[in-house]
Tab-separated table of C-alpha atoms and ligand atoms in Angstrom:
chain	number	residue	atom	x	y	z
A	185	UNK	CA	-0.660	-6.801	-17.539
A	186	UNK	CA	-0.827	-5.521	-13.870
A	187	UNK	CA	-3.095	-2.886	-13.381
A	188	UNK	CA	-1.815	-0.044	-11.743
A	189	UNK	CA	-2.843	0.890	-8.460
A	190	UNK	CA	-3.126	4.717	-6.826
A	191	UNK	CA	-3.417	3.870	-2.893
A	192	UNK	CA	-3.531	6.617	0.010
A	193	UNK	CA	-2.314	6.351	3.417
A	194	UNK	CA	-4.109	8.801	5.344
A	195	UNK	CA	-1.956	7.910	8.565
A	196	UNK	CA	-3.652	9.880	11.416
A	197	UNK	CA	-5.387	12.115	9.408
A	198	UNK	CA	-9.021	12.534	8.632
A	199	UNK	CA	-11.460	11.886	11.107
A	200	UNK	CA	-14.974	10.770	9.871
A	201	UNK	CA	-16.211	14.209	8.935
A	202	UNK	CA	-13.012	15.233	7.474
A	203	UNK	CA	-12.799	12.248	5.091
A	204	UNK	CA	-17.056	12.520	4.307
A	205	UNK	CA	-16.331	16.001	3.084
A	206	UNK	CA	-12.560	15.132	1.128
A	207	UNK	CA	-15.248	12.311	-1.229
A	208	UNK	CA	-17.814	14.320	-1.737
A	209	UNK	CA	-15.424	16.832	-3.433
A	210	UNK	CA	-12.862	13.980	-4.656
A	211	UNK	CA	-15.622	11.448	-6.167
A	212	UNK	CA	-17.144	14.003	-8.690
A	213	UNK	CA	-14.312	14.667	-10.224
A	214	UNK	CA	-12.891	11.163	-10.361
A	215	UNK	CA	-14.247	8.529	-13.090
A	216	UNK	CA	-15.227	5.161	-12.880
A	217	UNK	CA	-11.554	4.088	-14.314
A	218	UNK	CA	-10.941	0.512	-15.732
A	219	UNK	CA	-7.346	0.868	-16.556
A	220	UNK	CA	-6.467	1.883	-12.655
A	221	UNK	CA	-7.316	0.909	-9.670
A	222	UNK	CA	-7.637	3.319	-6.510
A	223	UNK	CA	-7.232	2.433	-2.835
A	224	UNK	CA	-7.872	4.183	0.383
A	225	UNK	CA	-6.004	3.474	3.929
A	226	UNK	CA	-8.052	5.757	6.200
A	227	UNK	CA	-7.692	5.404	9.862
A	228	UNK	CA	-9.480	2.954	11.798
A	229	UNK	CA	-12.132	5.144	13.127
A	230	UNK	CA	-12.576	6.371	10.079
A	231	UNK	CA	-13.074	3.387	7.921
A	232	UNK	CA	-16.745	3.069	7.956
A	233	UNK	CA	-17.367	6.451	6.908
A	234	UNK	CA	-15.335	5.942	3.906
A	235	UNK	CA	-16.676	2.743	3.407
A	236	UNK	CA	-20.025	4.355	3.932
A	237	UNK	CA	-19.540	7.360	1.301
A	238	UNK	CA	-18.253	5.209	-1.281
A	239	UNK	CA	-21.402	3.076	-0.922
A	240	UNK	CA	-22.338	3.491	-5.018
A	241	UNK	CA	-18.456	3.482	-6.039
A	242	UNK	CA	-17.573	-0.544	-5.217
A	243	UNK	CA	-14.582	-0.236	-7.102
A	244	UNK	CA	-12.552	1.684	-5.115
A	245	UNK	CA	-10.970	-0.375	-2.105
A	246	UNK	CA	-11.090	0.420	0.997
A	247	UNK	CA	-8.163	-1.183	3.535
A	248	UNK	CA	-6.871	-1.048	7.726
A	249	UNK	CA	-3.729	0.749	8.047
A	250	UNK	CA	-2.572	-2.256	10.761
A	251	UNK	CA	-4.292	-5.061	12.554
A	252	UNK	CA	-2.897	-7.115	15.535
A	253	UNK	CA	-0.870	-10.190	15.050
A	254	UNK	CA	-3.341	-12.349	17.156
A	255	UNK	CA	-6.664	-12.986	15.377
A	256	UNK	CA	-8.441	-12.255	18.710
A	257	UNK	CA	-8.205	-12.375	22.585
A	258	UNK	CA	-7.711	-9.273	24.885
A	259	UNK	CA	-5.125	-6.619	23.562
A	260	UNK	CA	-6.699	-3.678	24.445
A	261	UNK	CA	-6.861	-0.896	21.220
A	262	UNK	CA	-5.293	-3.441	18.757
A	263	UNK	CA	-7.632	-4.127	15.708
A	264	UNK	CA	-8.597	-7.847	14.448
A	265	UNK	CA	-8.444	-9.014	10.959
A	266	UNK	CA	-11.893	-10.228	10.959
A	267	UNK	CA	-13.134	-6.944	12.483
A	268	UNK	CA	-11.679	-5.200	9.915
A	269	UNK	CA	-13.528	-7.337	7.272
A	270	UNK	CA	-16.614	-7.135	9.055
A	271	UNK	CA	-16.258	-3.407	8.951
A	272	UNK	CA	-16.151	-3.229	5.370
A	273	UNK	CA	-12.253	-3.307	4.773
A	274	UNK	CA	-11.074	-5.035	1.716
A	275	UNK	CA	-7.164	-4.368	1.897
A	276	UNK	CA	-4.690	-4.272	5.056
A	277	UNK	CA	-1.699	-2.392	5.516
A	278	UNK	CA	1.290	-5.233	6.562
A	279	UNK	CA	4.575	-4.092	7.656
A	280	UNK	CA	4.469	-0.271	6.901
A	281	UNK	CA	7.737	1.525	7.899
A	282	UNK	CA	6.058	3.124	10.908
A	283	UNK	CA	5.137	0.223	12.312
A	284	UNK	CA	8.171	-1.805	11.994
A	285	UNK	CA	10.501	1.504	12.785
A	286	UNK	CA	7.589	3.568	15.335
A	287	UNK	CA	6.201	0.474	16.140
A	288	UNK	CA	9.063	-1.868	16.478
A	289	UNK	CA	7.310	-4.826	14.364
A	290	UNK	CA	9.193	-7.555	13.940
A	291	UNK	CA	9.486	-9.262	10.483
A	292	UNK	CA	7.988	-12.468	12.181
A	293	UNK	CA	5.055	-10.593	13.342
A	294	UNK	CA	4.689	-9.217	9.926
A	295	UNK	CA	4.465	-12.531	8.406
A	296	UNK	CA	1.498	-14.104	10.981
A	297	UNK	CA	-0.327	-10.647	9.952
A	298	UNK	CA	0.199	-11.496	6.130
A	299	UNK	CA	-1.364	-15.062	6.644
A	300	UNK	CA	-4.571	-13.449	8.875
A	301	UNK	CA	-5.386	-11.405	6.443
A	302	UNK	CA	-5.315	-14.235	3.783
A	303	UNK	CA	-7.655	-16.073	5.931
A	304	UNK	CA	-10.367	-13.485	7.028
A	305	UNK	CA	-10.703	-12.418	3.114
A	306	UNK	CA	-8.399	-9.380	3.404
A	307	UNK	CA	-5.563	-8.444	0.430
A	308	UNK	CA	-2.543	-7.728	2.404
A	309	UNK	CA	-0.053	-5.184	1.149
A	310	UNK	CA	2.918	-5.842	2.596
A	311	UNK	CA	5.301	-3.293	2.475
A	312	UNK	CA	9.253	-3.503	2.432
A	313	UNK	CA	12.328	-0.914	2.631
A	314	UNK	CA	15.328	-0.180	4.286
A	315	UNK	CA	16.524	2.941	6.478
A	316	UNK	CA	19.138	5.290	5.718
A	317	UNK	CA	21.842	3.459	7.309
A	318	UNK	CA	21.277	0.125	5.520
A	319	UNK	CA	21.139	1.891	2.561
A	320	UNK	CA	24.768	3.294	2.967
A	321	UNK	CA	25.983	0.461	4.061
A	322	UNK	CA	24.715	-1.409	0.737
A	323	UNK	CA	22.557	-3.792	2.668
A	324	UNK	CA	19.138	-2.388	0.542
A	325	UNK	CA	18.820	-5.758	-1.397
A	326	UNK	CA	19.092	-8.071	1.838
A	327	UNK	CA	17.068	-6.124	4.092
A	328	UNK	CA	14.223	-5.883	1.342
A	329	UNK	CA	14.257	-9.633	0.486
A	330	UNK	CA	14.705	-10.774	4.026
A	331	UNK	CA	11.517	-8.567	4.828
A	332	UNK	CA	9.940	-10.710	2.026
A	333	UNK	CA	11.049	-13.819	2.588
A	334	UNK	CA	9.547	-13.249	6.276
A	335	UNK	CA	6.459	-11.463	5.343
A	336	UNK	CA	5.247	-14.341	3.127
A	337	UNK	CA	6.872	-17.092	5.093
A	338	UNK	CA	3.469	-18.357	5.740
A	339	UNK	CA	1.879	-18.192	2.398
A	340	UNK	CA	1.449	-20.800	0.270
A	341	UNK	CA	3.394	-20.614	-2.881
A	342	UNK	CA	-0.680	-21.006	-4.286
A	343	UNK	CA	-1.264	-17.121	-2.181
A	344	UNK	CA	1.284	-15.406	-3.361
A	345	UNK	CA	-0.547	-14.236	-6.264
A	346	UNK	CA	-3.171	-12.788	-3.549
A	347	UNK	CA	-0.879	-10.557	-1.772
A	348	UNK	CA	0.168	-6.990	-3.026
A	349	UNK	CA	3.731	-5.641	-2.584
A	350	UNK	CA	4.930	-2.015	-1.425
A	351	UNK	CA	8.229	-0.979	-1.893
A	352	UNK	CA	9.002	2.233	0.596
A	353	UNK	CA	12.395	3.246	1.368
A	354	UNK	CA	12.597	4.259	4.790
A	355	UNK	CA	14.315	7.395	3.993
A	356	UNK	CA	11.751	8.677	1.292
A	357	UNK	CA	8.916	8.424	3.068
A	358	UNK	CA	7.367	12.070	4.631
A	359	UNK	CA	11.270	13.582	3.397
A	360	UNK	CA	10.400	15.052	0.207
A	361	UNK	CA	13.199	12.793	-0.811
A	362	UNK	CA	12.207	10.382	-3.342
A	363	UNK	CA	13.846	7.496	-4.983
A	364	UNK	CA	14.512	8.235	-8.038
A	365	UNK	CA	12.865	6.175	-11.314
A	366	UNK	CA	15.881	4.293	-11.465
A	367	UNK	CA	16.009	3.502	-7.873
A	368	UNK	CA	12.520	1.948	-7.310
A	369	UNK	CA	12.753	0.299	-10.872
A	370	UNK	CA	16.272	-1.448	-9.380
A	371	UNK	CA	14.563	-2.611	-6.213
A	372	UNK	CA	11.254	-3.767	-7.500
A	373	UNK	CA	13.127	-5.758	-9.911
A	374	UNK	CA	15.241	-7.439	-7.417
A	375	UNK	CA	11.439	-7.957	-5.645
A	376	UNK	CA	10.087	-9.341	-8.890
A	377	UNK	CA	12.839	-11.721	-9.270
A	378	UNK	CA	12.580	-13.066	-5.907
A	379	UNK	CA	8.864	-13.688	-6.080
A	380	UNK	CA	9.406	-15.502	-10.038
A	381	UNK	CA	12.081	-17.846	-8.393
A	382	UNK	CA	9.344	-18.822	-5.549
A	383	UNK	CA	6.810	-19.286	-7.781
A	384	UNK	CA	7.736	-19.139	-11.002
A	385	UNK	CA	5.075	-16.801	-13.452
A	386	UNK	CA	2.572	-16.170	-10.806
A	387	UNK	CA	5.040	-13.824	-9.428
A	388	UNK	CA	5.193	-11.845	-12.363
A	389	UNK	CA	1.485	-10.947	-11.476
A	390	UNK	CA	1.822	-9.399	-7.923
A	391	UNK	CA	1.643	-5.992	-8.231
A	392	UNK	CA	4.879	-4.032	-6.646
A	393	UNK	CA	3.918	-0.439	-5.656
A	394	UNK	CA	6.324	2.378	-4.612
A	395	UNK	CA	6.026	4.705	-1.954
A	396	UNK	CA	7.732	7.983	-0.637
A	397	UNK	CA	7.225	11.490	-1.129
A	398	UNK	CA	5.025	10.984	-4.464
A	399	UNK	CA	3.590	13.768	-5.606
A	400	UNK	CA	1.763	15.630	-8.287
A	401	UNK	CA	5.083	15.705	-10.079
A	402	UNK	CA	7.144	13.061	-9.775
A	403	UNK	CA	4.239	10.372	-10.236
A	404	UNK	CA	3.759	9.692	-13.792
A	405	UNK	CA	7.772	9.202	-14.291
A	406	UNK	CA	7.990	6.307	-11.345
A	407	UNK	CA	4.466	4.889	-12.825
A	408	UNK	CA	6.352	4.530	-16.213
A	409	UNK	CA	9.019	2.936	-14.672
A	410	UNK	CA	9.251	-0.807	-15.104
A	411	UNK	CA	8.090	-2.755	-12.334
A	412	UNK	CA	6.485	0.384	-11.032
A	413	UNK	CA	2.812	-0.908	-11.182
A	414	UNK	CA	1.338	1.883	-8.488
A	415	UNK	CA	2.042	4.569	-5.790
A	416	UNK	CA	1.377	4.183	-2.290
A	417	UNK	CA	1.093	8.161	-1.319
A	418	UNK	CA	0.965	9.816	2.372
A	419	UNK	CA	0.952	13.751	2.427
A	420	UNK	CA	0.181	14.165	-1.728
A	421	UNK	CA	-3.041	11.983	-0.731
A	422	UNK	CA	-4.356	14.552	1.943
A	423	UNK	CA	-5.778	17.104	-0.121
A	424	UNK	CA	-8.997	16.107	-2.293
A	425	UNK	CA	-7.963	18.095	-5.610
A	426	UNK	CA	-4.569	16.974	-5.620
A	427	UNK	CA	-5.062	13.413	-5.161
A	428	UNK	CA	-7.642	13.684	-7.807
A	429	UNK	CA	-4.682	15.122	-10.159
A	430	UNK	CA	-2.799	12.367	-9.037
A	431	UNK	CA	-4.742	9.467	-9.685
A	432	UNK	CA	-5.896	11.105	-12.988
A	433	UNK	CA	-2.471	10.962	-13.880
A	434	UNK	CA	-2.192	10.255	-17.573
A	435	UNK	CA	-0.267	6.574	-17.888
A	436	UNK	CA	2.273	6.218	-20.065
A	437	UNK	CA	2.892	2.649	-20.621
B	746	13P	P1	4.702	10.209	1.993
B	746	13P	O1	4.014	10.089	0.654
B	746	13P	O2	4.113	11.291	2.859
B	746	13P	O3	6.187	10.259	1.858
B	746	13P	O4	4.366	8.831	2.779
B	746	13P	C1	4.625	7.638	2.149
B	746	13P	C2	4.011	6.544	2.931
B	746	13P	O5	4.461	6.214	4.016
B	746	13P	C3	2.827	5.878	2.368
B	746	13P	O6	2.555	4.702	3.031
């Protein structure tokens, strides 16, 4: 049984007084949980005051929103895998539509970031969708599994049980448009497939998460959707009393 996983992207929001005073209102009303797991992607700056505040609360994760594709040298304002560690990050951010789309990362850059974070001790979450366009052209399935095939090119088939999954289409994400139960369900099962005919049942335990427009609303129906196993939430994640509604959210399954 995967457990299911309630992860916020803060994107460039919440600087380090911002996010002290969003968990001291968000903690109290938020339970140690053991049948959910919750995840925070502050921004760089702002990840040791997170991991700082939840000092007494090990069990939620803290994770970098990006890190460069080199493990270190000079590339002036990147961020290194093993700083991130150091700095108290536990998760990473791979591939995230903004990056590949804003950012213009490549799927082969995604992959070297996958296999840094494996070795500097960080859970990548690689994320995987398509746009608009390749959705209407019915190219969702091949764009998602070549963005997987290249993301964990370098993992060992051993690995792949180490590295979470995020499935945001590009065309839900900050629309208010979301995929519908059906939708995610289709494409995390065409995920799930591809990772069981790599590597047979350890694929079935790699958690698949869904992102775009979540909210308050919608999130308990895509969480009881199969091969749903978490959310992966920008703007519904902003506010401390709804994200605490959110990842209170009653489970279903
Ligand atoms: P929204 O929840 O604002 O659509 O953002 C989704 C996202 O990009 C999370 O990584």
């Amino acid at each position: 049984m995967r457990t299911p996983i309630f992860a916020a992207n803060w994107k460039l929001n919440h600087g380090p007084s911002d996010a002290r005073a969003f968990l001291q209102r968000f903690l109290p009303q938020v339970p140690r949980f053991d049948d959910r797991t919750l995840a925070f992607f502050p921004p760089a700056l702002t990840l040791p005051a997170v991991v700082e505040a939840l000092r007494d609360r090990p069990e939620v994760l803290v994770g970098v929103q990006n890190v460069h594709s080199e493990p270190a040298g000079a590339y002036t304002g990147e961020n290194a895998v093993a700083i991130a560690r150091d700095a108290g990050a536990r998760l990473v951010l791979v591939g995230h539509s903004e990056r590949r789309h804003v950012f213009g990362e490549s799927d082969e850059a995604t992959g070297r970031k996958v296999r840094l974070a494996l070795d500097a001790h960080l859970t990548p979450m690689l994320c995987v969708g398509e746009t608009l366009a390749e959705r209407e052209a019915g190219e969702t399935e091949s764009v998602v599994l070549r963005q997987l095939a290249a993301g964990l090119g370098a993992v060992t088939d051993a690995e792949v049980g180490q590295v979470l999954l995020a499935y945001e289409p590009v065309w839900a994400i900050g629309t208010g448009r979301t995929a519908t139960p059906a939708d995610a369900s289709a494409i995390h099962t065409v995920l799930r497939t591809a990772l069981r005919s790599r590597v047979g049942e350890r694929g079935a335990g790699v958690p698949i998460l869904y992102g775009g427009s979540v909210n308050r609303g919608n999130v308990q129906e895509l969480l009881a959707a199969p091969e749903v196993d978490g959310v992966l939430v920008g703007g519904a994640s902003l506010d401390a009393d709804g994200w605490s509604a959110i990842v209170r959210t009653e489970l279903s399954r």
